[in-house]
Coordinates of C-alpha atoms and ligand atoms in Angstrom, one line a residue:
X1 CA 31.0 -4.6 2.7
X2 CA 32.8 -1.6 1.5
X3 CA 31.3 1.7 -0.1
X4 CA 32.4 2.5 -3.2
X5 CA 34.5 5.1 -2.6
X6 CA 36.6 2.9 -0.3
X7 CA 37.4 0.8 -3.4
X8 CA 38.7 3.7 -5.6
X9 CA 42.1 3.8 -6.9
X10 CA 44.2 6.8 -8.1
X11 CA 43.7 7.1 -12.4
X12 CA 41.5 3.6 -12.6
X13 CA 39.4 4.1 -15.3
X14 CA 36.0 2.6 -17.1
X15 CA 34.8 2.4 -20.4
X16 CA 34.3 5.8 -21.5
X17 CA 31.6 7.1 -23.2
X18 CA 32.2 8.4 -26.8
X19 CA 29.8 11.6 -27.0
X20 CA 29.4 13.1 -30.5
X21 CA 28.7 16.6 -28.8
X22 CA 31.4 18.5 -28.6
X23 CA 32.0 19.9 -24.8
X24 CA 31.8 23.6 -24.8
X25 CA 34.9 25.2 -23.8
X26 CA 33.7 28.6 -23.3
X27 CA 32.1 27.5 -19.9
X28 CA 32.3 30.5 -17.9
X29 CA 34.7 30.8 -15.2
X30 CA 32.0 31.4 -12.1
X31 CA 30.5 28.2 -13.3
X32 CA 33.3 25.6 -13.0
X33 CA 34.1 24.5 -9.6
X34 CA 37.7 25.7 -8.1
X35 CA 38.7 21.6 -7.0
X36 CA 37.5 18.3 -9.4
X37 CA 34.9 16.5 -8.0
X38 CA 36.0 13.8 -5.9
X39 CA 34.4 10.7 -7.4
X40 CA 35.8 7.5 -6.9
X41 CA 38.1 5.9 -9.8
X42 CA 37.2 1.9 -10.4
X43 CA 37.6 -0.1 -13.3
X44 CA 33.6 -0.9 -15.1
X45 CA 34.3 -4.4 -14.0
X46 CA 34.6 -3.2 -10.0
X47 CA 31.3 -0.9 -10.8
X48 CA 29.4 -3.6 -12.1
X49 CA 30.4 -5.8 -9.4
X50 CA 29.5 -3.3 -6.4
X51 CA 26.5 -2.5 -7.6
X52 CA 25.0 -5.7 -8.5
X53 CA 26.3 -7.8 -4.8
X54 CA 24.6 -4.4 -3.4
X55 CA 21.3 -5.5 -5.7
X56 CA 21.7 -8.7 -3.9
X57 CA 21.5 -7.7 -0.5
X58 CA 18.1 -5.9 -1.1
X59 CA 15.0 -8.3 -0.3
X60 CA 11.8 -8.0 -2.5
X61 CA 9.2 -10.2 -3.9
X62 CA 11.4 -10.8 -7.0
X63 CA 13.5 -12.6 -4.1
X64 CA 11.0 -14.7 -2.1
X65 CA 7.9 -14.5 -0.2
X66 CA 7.0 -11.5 1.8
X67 CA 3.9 -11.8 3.6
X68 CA 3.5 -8.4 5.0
X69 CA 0.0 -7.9 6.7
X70 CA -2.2 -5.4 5.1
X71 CA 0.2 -4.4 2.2
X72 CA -0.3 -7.5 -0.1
X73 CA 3.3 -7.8 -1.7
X74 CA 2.3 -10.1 -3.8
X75 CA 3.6 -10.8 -7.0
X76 CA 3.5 -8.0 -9.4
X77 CA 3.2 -9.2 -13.3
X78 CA 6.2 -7.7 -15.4
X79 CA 3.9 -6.9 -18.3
X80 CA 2.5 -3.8 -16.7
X81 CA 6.5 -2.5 -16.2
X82 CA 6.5 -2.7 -19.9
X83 CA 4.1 -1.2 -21.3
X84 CA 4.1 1.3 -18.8
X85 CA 7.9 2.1 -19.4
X86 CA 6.8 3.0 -23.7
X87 CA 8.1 5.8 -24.6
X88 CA 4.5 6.6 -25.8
X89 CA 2.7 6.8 -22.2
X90 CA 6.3 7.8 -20.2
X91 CA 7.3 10.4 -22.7
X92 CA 4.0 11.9 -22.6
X93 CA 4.4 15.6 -20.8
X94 CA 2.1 16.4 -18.3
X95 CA 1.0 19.9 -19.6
X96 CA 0.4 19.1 -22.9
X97 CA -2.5 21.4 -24.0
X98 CA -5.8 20.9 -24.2
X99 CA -6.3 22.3 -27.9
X100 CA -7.2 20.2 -30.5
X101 CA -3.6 19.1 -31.6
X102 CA -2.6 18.6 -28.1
X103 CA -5.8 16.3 -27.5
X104 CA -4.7 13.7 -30.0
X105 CA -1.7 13.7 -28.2
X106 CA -3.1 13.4 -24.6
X107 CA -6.3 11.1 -25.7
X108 CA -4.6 8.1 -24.7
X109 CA -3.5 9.0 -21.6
X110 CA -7.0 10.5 -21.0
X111 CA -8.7 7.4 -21.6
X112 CA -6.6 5.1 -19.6
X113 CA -6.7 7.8 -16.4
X114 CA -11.0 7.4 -17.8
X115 CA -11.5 3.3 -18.0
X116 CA -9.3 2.9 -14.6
X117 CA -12.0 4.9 -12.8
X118 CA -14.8 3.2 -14.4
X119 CA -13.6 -0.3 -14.1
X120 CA -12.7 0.7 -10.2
X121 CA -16.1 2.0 -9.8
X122 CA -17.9 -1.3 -11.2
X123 CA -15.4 -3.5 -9.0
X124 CA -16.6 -1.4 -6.0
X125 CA -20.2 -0.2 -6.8
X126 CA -18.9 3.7 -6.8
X127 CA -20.4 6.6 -9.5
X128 CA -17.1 7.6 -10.1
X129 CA -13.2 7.7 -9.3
X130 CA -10.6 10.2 -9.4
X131 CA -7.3 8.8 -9.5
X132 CA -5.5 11.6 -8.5
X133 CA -4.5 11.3 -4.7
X134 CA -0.9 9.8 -4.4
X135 CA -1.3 7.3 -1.7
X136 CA -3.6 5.6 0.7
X137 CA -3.5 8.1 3.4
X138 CA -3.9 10.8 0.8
X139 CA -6.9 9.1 -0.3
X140 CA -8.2 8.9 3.1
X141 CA -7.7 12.6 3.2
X142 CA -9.3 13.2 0.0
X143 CA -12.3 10.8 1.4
X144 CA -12.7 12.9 4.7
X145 CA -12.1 16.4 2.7
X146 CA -15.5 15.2 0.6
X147 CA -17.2 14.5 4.1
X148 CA -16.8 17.9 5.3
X149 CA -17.7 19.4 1.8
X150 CA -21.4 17.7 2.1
X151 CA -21.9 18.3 5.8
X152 CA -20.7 22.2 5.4
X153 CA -22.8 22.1 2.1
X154 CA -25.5 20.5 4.4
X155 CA -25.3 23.1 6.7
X156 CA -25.4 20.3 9.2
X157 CA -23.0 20.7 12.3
X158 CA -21.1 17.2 12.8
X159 CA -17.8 17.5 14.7
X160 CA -16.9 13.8 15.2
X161 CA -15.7 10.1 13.6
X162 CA -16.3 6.8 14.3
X163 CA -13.3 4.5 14.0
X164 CA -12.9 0.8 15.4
X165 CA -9.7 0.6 17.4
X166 CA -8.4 -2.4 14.6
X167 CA -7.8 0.0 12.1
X168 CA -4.6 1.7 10.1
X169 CA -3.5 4.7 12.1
X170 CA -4.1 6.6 9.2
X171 CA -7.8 6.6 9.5
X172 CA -7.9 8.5 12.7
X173 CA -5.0 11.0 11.5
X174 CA -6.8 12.1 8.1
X175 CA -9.7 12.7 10.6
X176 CA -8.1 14.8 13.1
X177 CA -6.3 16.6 9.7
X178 CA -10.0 17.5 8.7
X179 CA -10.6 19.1 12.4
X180 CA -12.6 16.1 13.2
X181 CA -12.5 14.2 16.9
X182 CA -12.1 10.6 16.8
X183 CA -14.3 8.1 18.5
X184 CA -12.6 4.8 18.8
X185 CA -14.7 1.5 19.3
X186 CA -13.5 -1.3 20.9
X187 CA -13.3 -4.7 19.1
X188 CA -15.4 -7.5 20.7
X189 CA -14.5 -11.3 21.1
X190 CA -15.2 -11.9 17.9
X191 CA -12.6 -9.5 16.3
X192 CA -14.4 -7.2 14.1
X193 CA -15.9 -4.2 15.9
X194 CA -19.1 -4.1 19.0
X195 CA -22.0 -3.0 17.6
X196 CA -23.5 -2.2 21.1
X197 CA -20.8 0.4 21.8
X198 CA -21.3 1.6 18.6
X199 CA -24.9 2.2 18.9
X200 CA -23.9 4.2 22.2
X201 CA -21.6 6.6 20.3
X202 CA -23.2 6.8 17.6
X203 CA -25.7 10.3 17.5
X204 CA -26.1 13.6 15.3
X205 CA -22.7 14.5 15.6
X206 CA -20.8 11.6 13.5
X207 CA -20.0 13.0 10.2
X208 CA -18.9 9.7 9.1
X209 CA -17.2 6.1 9.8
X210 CA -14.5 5.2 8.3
X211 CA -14.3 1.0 8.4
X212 CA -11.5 -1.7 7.0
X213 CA -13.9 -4.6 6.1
X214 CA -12.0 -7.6 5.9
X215 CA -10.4 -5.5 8.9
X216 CA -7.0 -5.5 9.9
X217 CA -7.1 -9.1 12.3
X218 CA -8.4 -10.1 8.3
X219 CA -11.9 -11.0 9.7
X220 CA -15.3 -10.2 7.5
X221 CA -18.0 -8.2 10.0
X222 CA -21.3 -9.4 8.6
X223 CA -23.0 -6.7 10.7
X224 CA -21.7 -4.5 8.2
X225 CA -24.6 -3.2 6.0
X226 CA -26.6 -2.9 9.2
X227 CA -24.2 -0.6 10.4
X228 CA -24.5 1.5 7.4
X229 CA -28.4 1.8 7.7
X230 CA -27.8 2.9 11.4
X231 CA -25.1 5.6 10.4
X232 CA -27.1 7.0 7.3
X233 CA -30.1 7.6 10.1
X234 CA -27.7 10.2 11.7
X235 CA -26.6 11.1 8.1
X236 CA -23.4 10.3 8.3
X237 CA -21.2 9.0 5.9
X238 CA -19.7 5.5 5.4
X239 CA -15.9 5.4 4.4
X240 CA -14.2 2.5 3.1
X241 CA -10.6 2.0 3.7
X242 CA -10.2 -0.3 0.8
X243 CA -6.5 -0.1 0.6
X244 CA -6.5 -3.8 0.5
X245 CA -8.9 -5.3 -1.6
X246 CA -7.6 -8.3 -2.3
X247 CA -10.4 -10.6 -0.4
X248 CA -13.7 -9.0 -1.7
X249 CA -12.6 -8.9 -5.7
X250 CA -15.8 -9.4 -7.6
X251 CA -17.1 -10.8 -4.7
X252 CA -19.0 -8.1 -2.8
X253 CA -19.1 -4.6 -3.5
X254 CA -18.8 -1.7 -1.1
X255 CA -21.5 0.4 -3.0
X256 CA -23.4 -2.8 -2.8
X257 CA -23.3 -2.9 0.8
X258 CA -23.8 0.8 1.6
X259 CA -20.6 3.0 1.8
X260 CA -20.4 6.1 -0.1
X261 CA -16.8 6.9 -0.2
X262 CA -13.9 4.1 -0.8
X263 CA -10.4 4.7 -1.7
X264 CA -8.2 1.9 -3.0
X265 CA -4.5 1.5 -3.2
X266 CA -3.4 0.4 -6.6
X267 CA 0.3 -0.1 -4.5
X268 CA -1.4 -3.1 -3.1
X269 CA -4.0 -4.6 -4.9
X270 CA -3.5 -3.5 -8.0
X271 CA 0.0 -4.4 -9.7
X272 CA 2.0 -1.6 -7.9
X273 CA 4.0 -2.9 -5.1
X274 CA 3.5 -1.2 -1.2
X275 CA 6.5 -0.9 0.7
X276 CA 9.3 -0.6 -1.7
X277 CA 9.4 3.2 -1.4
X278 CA 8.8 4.0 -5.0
X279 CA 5.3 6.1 -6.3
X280 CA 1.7 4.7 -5.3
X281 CA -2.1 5.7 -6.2
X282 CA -4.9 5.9 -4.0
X283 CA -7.8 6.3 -6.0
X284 CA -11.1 7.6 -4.6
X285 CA -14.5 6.7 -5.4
X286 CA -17.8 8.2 -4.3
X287 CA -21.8 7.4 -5.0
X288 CA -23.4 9.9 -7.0
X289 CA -24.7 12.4 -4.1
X290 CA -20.6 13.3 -3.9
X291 CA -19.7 13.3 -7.6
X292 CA -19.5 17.0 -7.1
X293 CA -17.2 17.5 -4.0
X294 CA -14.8 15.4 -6.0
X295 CA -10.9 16.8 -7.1
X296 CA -10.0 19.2 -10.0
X297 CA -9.6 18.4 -12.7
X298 CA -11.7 15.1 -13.5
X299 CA -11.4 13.6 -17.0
X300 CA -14.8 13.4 -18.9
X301 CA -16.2 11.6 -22.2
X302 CA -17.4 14.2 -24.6
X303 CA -20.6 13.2 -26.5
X304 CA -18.0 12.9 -29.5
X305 CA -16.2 10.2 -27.3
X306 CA -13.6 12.2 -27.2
X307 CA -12.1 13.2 -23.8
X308 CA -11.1 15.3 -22.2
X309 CA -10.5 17.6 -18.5
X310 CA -13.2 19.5 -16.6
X311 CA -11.8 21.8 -14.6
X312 CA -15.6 23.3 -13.8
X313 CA -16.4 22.2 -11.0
X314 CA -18.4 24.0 -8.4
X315 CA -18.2 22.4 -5.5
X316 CA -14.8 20.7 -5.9
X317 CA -12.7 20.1 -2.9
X318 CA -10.2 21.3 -4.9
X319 CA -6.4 20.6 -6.4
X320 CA -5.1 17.3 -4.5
X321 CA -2.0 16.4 -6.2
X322 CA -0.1 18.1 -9.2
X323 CA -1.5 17.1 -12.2
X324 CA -3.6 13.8 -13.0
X325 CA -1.7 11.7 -10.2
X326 CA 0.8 9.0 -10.5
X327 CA 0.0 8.3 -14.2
X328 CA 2.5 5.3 -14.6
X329 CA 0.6 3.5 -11.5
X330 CA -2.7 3.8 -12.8
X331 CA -1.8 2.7 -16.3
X332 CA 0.0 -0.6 -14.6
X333 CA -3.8 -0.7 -13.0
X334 CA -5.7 -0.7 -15.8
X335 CA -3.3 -3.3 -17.6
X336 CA -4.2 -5.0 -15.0
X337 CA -7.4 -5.5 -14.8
X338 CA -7.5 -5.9 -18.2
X339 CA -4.9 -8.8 -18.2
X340 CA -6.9 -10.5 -15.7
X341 CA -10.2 -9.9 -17.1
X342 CA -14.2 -10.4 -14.4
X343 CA -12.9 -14.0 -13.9
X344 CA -9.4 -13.2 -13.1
X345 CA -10.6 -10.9 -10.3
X346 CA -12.5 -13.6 -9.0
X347 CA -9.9 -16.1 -8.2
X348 CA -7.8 -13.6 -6.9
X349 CA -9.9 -13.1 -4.3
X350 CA -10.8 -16.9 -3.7
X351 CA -7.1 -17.7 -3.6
X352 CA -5.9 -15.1 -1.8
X353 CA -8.3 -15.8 1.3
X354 CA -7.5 -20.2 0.2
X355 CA -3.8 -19.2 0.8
X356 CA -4.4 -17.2 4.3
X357 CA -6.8 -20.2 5.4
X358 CA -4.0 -22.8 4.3
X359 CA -1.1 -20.8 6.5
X360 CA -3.5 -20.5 9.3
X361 CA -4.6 -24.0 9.5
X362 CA -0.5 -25.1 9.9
X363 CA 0.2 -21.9 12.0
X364 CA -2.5 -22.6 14.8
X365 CA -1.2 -25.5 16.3
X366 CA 1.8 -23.9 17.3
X367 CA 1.4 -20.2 18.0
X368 CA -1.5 -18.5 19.6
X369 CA -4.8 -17.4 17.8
X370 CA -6.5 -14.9 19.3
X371 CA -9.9 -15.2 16.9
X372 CA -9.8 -18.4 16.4
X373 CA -12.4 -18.1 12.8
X374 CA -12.3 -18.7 8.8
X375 CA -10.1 -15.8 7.5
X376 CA -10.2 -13.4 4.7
X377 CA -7.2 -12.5 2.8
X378 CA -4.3 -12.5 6.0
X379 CA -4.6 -13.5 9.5
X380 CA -3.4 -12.7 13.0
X381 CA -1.3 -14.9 14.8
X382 CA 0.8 -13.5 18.7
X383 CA 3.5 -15.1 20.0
X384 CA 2.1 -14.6 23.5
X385 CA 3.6 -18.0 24.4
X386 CA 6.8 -17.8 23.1
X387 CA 6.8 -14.9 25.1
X388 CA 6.9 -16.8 28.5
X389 CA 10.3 -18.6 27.1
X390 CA 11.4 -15.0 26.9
X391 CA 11.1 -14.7 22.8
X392 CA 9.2 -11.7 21.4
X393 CA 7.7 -11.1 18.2
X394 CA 10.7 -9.2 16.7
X395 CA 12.9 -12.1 17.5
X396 CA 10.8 -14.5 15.7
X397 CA 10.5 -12.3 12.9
X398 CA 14.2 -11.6 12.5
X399 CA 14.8 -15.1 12.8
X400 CA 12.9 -15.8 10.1
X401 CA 15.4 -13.7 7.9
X402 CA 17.8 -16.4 8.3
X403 CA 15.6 -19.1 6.2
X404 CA 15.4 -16.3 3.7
X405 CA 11.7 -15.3 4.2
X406 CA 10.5 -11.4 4.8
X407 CA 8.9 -11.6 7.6
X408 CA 5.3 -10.3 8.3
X409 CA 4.0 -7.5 9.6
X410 CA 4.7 -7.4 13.7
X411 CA 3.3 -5.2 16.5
X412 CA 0.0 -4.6 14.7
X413 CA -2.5 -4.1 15.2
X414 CA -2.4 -2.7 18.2
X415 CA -4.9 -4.9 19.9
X416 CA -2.7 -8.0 19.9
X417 CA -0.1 -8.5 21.8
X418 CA 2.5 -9.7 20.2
X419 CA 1.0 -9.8 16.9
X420 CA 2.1 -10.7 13.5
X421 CA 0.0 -10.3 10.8
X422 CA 0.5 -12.4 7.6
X423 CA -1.0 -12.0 4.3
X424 CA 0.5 -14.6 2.1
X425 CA -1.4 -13.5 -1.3
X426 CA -2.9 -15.3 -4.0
X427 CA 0.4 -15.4 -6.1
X428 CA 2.2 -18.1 -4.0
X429 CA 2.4 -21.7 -4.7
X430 CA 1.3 -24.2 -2.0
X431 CA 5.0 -25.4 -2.1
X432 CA 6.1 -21.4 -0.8
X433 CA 3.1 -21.3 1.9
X434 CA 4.7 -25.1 3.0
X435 CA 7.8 -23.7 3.2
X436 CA 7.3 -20.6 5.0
X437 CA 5.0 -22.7 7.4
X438 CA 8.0 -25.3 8.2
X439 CA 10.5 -22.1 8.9
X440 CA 7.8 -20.9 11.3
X441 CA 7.2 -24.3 12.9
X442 CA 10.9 -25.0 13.2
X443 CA 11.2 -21.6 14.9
X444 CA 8.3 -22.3 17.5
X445 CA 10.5 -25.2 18.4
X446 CA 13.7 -23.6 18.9
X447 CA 11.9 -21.4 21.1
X448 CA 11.4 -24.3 23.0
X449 CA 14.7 -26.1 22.8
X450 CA 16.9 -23.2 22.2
X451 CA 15.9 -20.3 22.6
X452 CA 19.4 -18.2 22.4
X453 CA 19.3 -19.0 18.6
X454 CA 16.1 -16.6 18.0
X455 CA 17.1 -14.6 20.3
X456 CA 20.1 -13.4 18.6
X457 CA 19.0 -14.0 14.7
X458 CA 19.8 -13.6 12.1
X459 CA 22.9 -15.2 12.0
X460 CA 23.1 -15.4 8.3
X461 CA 22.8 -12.0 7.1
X462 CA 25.1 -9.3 6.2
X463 CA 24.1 -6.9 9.5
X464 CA 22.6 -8.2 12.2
X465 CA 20.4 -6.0 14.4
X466 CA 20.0 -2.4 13.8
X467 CA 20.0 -0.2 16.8
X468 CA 16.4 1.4 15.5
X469 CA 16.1 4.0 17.4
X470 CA 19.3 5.4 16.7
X471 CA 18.9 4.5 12.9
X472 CA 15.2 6.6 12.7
X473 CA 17.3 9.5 15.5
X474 CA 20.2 10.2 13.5
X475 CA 19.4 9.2 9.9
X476 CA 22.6 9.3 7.9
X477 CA 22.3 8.7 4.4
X478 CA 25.1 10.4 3.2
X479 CA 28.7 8.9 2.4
Ligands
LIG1 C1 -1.7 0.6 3.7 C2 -2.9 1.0 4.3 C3 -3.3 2.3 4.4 C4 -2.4 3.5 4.0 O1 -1.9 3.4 2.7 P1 -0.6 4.2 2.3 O2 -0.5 4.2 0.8 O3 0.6 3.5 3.0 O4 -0.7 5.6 2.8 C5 -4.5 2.6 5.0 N1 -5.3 1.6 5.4 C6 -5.0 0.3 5.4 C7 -5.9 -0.7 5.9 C8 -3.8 0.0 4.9 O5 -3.4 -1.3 4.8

């Protein structure tokens, strides 16, 4: 496809635009530019045209299904867009004052940034949110900031963290960024991870663990709350990764269970989607005993009900993000939970984990299962065998490009070879999950018959396979 500005031609012009302000023509001299900009000429028609075939060679959920692993691109309700584009929350200036006057003008703002954190903290059995750190990993940070704030505050000395060796590679970094040493467990045959090991590590210098529960294979560990009991008995603290949520909606509750620190990605679970580059929100939520380690500023309910931000805070870990966080995401949130209401939740979980069971109980058959148990919300499948025909993960999953499906996430975790991790949501219809499970099933057969044809997918698409390393070694995004 060409660029644009192969398409220009010399004095083509589009529609202009009739501006009633009059264009200055005392600009002075230093600020006007010695040669005219060289922008390509094209008709409106030609614009229009490039842009939207260009629209059409992107791939979102808009498009079809997308079931990558752990980020839960699932289908993200237009409603929250809306509202969330009104002038009257996106027009809404971030330093508008606290006085009286400005209040009115903030309180609704205040309140939404207020109800997300409480309905967040009843769906996960917190005290309280703050909704201020800008992704997962920066919630993770936030979560392991708060850690070392009660141990220093403590006075107790605690110089390590317990992480299984299934989880997102964030949890160890936001460790290490805290000047903590990781401890990695292994995962036993069962797939979630050995409490045995983890009774050998664990001693009076964990200052916390940080845990995925559904992990990242998808699987529920039901020693879970016993594993909190044996950390609190060192005092250390139990961290949620709970950037997926998806499977335990009003089903269970990680306050419930015994952590004292979650954070949550609204860009997954909550109406935002992960993955398509644009702003996120990872929320933070901690039991009472933390309430005061939490962020500046935190927004508060006067007696009056009138609301407003506390930026007194003692023992505050401090300023984590510019202002309040990314406002716009934690209003699509809150119009979310609303839209969908205690019941809603529910079946989001049931389906979500009814659609990964469905996938899995087609996929099985023909690729390889490495815990072969009831899922939660996504699953691990490894194309170990295909991998004696010669075909690798990749080539399956770019294969699967050509039958116009995203394809899931590949190479992780770590712990499987040859992994691919699918998460196909609650929002798709059994006709999608049939449909995705044919493609797959039709592929595991061409490994078999044919197995040039995956090898060299996709064969339908635009470009076929980057050079990756060359792509992420000289990034070039400039014309
Ligand atoms: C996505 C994810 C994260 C990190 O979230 P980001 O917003 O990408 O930083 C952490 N843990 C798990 C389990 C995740 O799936």
């Amino acid at each position: 496809m060409k660029i644009i500005f192969e398409k220009s031609v010399k004095g083509r012009r589009a529609a202009r635009f009739n501006s009633d302000v009059p264009i200055s023509p005392k600009l002075p001299d230093n600020l006007k530019k010695e040669k005219q900009a060289e922008l390509p000429e094209l008709a409106e028609i030609d614009i229009i045209r490039h842009f939207t075939n260009l629209s059409r060679n992107n791939f979102g959920v808009d498009n079809n299904f997308y079931p990558l692993g752990s980020c839960t691109m699932k289908y993200n309700p237009k409603l929250g867009e809306i509202i969330a584009r009104d002038e009257r929350f996106s027009g809404l200036h971030p330093i508008l004052p606290q006085l009286p006057e400005g209040n009115l003008l903030t309180q609704g703002a205040l309140e939404v940034i207020y109800e997300t954190g409480r309905l967040l903290s009843e769906i996960t059995g917190m005290d309280e949110f703050t909704t201020q750190p800008l992704a997962g990993a920066h919630g993770e940070l936030t979560g392991m900031m708060i850690v070392s704030a009660y141990h220093k505050k403590k006075r107790n000395k605690k110089t390590r963290v317990i992480i299984p060796d299934s989880a997102h590679g964030t949890n160890p970094a936001s460790s290490a960024i805290c000047g903590y040493e990781v401890t990695t467990i292994p995962t036993n045959k069962n797939g979630v991870m050995d409490i045995k090991k983890f009774k050998k590590e664990l001693n009076n210098e964990i200052a916390a663990v940080m845990l995925t529960c559904p992990n990242t294979l998808g699987l529920f560990n039901s020693d879970i709350g016993k594993i909190c009991k044996m950390a609190h008995s060192m005092d250390a603290l139990m961290y949620y990764d709970g950037a997926n949520l998806n499977a335990i909606l009003g089903k269970c509750r990680p306050g419930d269970i015994g952590f004292d620190i979650v954070h949550l990605n609204l860009h997954k679970t909550f109406a935002t989607p992960h993955g398509g580059g644009g702003p996120g929100a990872g929320p933070v939520g901690v039991k009472e005993s933390l309430r005061k380690f939490l962020p500046i500023s935190q927004v508060v309910k006067g007696s009056d009900g009138k609301y407003f931000l506390n930026y007194n805070q003692q023992d505050s870990i401090g300023y984590l993000a510019p202002f309040y966080g990314n406002f716009a995401v934690i209003l699509k949130a809150y119009i979310y939970l609303l839209t969908l209401g205690k019941e809603g939740l529910i079946k989001v979980a049931e389906n979500a984990v009814l659609n990964a069971n469905y996938l899995l109980a087609q996929l099985k058959k023909h690729y390889h299962l490495p815990y072969d148990r009831t899922c939660m919300h996504e699953f691990v499948i490894s194309a170990k065998r295909q991998k004696e025909k010669g075909v690798r993960t990749l080539d399956v999953a770019k294969r699967l490009l050509d039958f116009g499906f995203h394809p899931p996430t590949i190479y992780f975790p770590l712990i499987v070879e040859e992994a691919m991790m699918i998460e196909p949501t609650e929002t798709e219809s059994k006709e999608t999950l049939d449909n995705f499970a044919e493609a797959m099933i039709k592929i595991a057969r061409e490994v078999e018959e044919n197995p040039k044809v995956v090898k060299t997918a996709p064969h339908n698409l635009l470009i076929s396979r980057l050079d990756e390393v060359k792509a992420a070694r000289e990034l070039n995004l400039r014309w």
